XYZ file of C-alpha atoms in Angstrom:
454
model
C 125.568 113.365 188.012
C 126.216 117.181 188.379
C 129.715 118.783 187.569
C 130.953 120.173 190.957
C 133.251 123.170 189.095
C 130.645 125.947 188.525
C 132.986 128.106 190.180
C 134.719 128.014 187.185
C 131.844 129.722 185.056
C 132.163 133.437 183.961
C 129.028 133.005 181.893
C 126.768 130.100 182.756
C 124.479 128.260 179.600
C 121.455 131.030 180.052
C 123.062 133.708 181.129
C 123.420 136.384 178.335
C 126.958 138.187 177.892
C 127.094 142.099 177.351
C 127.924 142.596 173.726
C 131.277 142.982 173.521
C 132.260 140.323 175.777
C 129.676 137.761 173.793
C 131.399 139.179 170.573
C 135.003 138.464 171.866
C 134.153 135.157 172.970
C 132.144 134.270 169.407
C 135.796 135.648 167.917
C 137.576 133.515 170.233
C 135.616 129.920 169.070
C 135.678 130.842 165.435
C 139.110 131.207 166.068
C 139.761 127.174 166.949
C 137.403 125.730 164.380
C 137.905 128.109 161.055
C 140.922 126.527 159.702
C 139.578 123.128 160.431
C 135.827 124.360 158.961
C 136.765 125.294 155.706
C 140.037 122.906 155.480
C 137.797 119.219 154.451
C 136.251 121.313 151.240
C 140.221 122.465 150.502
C 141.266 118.720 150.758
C 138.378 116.882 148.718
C 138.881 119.548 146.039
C 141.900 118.877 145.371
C 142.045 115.453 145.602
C 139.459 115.177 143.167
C 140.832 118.040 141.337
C 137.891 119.690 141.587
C 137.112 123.199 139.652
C 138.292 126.754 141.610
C 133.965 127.292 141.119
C 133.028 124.131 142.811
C 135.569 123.987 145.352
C 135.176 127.575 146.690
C 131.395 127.246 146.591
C 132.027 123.934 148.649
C 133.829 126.338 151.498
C 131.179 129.068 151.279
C 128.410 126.864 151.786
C 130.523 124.989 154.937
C 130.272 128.542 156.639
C 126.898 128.794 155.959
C 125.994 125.485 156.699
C 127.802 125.751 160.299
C 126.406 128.969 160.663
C 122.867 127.518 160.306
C 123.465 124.252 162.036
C 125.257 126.180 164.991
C 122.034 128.431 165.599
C 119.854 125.414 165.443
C 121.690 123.252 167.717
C 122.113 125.966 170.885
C 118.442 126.992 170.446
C 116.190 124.218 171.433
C 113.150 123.703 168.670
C 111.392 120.880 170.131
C 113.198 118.069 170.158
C 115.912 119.417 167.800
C 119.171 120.833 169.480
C 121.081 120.732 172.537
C 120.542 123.690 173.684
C 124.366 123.836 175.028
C 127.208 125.872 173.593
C 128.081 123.228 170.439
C 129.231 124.483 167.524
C 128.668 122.528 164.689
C 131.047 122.749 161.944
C 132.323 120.238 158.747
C 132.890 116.394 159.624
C 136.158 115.173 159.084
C 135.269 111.336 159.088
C 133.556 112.177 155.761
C 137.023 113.170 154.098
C 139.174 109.975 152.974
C 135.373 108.585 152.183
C 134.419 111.355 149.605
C 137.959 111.046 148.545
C 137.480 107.499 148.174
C 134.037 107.355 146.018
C 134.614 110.312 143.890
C 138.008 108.735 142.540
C 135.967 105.639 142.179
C 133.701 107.458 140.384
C 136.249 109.407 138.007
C 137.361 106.083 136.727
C 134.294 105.624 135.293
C 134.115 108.817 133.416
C 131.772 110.474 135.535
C 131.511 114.137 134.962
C 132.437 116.618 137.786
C 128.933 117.865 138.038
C 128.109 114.167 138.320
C 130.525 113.310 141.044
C 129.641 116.159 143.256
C 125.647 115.796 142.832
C 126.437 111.873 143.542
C 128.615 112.509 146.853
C 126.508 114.798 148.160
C 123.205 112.980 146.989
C 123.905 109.768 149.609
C 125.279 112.540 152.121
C 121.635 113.402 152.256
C 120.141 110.829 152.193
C 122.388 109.259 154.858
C 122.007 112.237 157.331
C 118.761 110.988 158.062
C 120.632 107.547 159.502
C 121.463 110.122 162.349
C 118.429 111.621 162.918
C 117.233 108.319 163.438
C 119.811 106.816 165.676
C 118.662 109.628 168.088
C 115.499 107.850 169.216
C 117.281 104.615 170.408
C 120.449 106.467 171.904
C 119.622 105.165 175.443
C 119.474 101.653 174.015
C 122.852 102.028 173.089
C 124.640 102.526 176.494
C 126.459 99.113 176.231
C 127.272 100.086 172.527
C 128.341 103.563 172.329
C 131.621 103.358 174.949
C 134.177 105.064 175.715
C 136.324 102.273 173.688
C 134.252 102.545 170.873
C 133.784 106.454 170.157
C 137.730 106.694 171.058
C 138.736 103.707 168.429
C 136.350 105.861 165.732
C 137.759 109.286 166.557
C 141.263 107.968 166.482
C 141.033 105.794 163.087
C 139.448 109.201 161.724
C 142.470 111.201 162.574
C 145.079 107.801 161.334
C 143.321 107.603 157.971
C 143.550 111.672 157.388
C 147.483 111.343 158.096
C 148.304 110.609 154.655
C 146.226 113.442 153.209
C 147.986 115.927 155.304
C 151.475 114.344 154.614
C 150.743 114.319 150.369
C 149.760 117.847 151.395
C 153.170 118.491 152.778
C 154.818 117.240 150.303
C 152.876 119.356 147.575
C 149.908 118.239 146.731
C 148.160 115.690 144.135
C 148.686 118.550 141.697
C 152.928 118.092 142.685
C 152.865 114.518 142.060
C 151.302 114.953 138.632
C 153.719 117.282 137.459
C 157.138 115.779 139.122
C 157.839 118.569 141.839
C 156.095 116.571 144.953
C 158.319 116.382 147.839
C 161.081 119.272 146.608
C 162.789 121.409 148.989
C 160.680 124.177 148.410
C 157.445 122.131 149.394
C 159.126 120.469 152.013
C 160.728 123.658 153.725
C 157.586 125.723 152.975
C 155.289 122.932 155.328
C 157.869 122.449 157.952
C 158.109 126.520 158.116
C 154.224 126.686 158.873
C 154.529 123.234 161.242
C 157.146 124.430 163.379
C 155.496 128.091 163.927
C 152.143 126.180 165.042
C 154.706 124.260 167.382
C 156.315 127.267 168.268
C 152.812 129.018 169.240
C 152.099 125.945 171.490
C 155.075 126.146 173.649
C 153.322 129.232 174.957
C 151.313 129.598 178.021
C 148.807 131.777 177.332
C 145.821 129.505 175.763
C 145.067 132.484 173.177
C 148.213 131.980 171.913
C 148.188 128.652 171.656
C 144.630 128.410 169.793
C 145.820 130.544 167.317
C 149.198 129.032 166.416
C 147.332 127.092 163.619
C 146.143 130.248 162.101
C 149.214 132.453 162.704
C 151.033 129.647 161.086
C 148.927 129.742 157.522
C 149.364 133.718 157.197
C 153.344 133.520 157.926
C 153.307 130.520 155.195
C 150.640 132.292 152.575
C 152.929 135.589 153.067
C 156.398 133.070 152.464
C 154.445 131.869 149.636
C 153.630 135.164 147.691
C 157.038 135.790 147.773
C 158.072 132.638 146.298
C 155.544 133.167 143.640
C 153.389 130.564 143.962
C 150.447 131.455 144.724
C 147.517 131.919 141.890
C 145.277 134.496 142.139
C 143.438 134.220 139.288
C 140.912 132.186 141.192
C 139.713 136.062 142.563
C 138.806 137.590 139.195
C 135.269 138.215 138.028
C 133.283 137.412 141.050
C 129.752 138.242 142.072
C 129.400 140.186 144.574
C 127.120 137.965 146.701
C 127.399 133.789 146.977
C 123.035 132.606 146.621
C 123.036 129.491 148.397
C 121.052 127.195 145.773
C 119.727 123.797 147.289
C 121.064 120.867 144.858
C 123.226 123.476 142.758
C 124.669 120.728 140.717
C 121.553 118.244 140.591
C 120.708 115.087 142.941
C 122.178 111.811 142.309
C 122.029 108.804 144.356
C 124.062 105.507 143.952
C 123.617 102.377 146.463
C 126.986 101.563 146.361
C 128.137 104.736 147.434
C 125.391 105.246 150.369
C 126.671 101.836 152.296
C 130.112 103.263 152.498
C 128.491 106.696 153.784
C 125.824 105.537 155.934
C 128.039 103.852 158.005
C 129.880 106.841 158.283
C 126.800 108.857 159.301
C 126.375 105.900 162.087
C 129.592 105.700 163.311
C 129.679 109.750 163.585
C 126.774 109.267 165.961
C 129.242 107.709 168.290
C 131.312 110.562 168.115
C 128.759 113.479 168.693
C 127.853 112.082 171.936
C 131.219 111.893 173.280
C 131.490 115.513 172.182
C 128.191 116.600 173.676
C 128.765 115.278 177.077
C 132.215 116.794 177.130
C 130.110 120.184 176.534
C 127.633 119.043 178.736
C 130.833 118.706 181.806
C 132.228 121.889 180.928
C 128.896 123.603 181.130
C 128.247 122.108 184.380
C 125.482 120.378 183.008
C 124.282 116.964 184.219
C 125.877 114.401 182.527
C 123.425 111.736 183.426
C 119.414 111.499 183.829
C 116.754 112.931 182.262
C 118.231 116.264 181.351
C 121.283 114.702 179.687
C 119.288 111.859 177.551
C 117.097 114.835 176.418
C 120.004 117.261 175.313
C 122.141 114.384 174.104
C 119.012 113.162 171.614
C 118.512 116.791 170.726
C 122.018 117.206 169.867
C 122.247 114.071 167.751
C 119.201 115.452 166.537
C 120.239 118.279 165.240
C 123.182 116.864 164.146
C 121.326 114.626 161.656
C 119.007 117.608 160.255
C 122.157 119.925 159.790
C 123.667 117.871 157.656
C 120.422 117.209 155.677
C 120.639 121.116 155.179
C 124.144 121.486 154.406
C 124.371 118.774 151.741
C 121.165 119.950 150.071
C 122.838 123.386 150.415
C 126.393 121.760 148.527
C 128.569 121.577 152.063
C 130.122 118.203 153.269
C 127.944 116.718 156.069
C 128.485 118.316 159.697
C 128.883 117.382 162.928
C 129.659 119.154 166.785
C 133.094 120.174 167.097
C 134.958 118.906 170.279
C 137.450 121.863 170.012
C 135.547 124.645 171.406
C 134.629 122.695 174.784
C 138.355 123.732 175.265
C 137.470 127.154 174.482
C 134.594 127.385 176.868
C 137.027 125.608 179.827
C 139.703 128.679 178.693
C 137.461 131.666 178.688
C 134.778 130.353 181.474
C 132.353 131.750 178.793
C 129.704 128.538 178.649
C 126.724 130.705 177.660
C 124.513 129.249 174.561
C 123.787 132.770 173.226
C 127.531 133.100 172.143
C 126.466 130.669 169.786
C 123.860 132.531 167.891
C 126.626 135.683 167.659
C 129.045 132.817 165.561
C 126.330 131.776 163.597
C 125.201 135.042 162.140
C 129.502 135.782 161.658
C 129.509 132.315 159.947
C 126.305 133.049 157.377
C 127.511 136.642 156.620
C 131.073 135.714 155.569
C 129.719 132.156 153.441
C 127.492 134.428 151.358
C 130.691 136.282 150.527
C 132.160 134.717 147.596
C 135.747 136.158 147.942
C 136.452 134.475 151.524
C 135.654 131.000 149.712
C 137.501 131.949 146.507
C 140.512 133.054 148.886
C 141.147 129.515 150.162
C 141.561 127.818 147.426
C 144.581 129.554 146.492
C 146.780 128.835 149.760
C 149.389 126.477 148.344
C 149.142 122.726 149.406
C 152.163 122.793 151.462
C 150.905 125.762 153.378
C 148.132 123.765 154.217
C 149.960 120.676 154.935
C 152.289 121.877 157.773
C 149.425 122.324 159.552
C 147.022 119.487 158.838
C 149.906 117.029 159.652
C 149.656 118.271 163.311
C 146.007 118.817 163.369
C 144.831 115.049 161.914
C 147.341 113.687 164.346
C 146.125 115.855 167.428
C 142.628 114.067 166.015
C 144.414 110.710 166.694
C 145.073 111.857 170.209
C 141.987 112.988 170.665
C 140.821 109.254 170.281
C 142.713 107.999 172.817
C 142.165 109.748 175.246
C 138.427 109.332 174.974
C 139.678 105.522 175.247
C 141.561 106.246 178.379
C 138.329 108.120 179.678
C 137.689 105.412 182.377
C 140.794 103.400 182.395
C 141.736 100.243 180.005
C 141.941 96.898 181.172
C 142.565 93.789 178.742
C 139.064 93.524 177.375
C 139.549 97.006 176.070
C 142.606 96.839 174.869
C 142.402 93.745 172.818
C 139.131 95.965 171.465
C 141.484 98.439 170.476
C 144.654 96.727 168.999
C 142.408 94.335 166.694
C 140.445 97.543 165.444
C 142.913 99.882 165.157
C 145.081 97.090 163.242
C 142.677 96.009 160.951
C 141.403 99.831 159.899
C 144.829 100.683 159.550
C 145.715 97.429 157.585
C 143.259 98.371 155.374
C 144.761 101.759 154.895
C 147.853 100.388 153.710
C 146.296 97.565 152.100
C 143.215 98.647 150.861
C 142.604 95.066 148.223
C 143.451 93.436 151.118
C 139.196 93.095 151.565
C 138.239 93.661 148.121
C 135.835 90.321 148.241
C 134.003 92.032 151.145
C 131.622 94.738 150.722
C 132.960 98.367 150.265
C 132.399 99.272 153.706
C 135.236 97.382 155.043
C 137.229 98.725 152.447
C 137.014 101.784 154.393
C 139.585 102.476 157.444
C 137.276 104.473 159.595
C 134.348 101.813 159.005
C 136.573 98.850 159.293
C 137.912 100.273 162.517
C 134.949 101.126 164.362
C 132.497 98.034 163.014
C 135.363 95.711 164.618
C 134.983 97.367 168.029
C 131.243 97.534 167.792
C 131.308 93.550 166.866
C 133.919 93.165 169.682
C 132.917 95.153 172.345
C 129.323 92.990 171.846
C 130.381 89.496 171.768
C 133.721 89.637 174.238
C 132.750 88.739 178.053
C 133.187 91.698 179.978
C 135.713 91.437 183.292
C 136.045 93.179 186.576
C 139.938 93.452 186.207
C 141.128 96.675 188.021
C 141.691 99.339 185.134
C 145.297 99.026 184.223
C 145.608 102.993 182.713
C 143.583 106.362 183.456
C 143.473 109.854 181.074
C 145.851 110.949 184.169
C 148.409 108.654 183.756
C 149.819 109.837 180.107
């Protein structure tokens, strides 16, 4: 099957861009993923109340990491990458789970060098899972849906919610000393929330991309004003971030790798639904022997970036689904824009200040906008599950997984005599529509909703 809207295309996937416009258009996807890039290291540090050291080197090594990752998966080595326009960039789904082990591990006096070498020991050693799972991708047609990536993607985005709302409110850090949810937290967050809003009311897409952005600075200026921000985070550093593999040792724990490797699994389901999307907007076959081909490579590559960027100290990786909205905007499609925001993504990771800088926007800064973005995540989902219509089969798929993950976000003993997997919202979630979309008879019925009828 071959998109029809090549029309559409400024820059098709092998043509090469003059300089300038290649630059503007690298500028212009950095643009939608930065924030979201750097913001899982910003979340998992403070959640585990991580070091200023550890956490910033955690956001230079994501840049790095995605710079790498990016470069390998437009290029195609072999049978690793794409070759399309993906940009690969940090995984959310790995979030509430590193949030989730390292407190487990805390409470048993593990050290923060500890903690850090265990998370991102089984974060290597799962990345290979997805490697893997890209040799029997076209044995998984009747597995990997359009229910089933949507009902993952959306539980990801659900489960996040309450980071981004403790965020709002102030932080862990606010709750610990008895100022979470004041008005200054409160009317700090809903300042940077309703300028994003704001920025999306307008109709030029530039705008709109960079309301998230625009929102941060006009919240980190309000902030500096109100005295709250810490810079003593910036003193004393080198001048140059060394990316050391297994910085702060290798530690592995079983326990920890079943919660993770399902993770790494149940991302696979989501980097296809991301690649054909890029694939469509590329006008690339989305079917056949081309598609099976870049799809593997993709999944590929998505396995052996994350191998790199945990050895390197990122969280795991993954394609990014918001700059196939970027390549529909600026009709810019071409793979060598890629290599342009990988080399821009290296140079400013090996820069220890840009890391460093991060970690001293205040929590509700940063929660104003991740209360839009993890919900827009939860959107995302369903309309991947309204793809190709619902009918009852797939919605009784969806309300039974979506109910359980989320029971178990509120609930979280609830399954505490089951293995820690389905302690996990995002694993209990998509393993129930895996299981169910396997054993439940499938139907004929007519499709009851379509994408175009929201």
């Amino acid at each position: 099957m071959q998109p029809s809207q090549s029309s559409d295309l400024v820059y098709k996937l092998e043509d090469k861009p003059p300089f300038f416009s290649a630059f503007l258009s690298a500028l212009t996807h950095l643009l939608a993923i930065f924030v979201p890039m750097v913001t899982p290291a910003l979340i998992v540090g403070g959640a585990l109340n991580l070091s200023n050291d550890i956490t910033a080197y955690l956001v230079s090594m994501a840049m790095v990491a995605s710079g790498v990752g990016t470069f390998l998966q437009v290029n195609r080595w072999g049978i690793i990458g794409s070759g399309l326009l993906s940009i690969q960039s940090v995984n959310f789904s790995f979030v509430t789970v590193m949030i989730t082990l390292g407190l487990g591990m805390q409470k048993e006096g593990l050290t923060e060098d500890l903690v850090i070498s265990t998370l991102l020991g089984v974060s290597f050693v799962g990345a290979f899972l997805v490697m893997g799972a890209a040799w029997v991708l076209p044995y998984l047609k009747r597995i990997i849906t359009p229910t089933v990536s949507g009902v993952v993607v959306m539980m990801i985005g659900l489960s996040l919610i309450h980071v981004g709302i403790t965020d709002f409110g102030g932080g862990f850090a606010a709750k610990s000393n008895g100022t979470f949810g004041s008005m200054q937290n409160l009317g700090l967050a809903s300042l940077v929330l309703i300028i994003v809003l704001l920025f999306n009311c307008f109709k030029n897409p530039l705008l709109r991309m960079s309301g998230i952005a625009v929102g941060l600075i006009v919240g980190y200026i309000v902030s500096l004003f109100l005295g709250i921000v810490d810079f003593s985070p910036l003193q004393n550093l080198p001048i140059i971030t060394v990316p050391v593999p297994f910085k702060y040792g290798f530690n592995f724990d079983w326990h920890a790798f079943i919660l993770a490797g399902t993770i790494f699994l149940l991302s696979v389901f989501e980097a296809v639904g991301d690649l054909t999307a890029t694939s469509m907007v590329s006008n690339r076959p989305i079917e056949g022997e081309e598609y099976t081909s870049r799809l593997r490579g993709g999944v590929m590559a998505d396995g052996l970036v994350s191998v790199i960027a945990t050895a390197l100290g990122s969280l795991p990786l993954t394609t990014f689904a918001q700059n196939n909205g970027v390549i529909q905007m600026t009709g810019v499609a071409s793979r060598h824009v890629g290599k342009y925001i990988a080399v821009i993504l290296v140079v400013l990771g090996l820069f220890p200040i840009v890391g460093r800088f991060f970690t001293t926007i205040p929590s509700p800064v940063l929660g104003g906008a991740m209360v839009l973005m993890f919900g827009l995540i939860a959107i995302a989902g369903v309309r991947i599950i309204m793809t190709n219509g619902i009918n009852r089969r797939e919605a009784i798929i969806c309300a039974t997984s979506v109910g359980l993950g989320l029971g178990v976000a509120f609930e979280p003993s609830v399954f505490e005599q089951l293995p820690i997997l389905f302690q996990n919202p995002i694993c209990m979630g998509g393993i129930v529509a895996v299981v169910l979309n396997i054993i439940l008879p499938r139907d004929d019925e007519k499709k009851m909703f379509t994408e175009v009828d929201l």
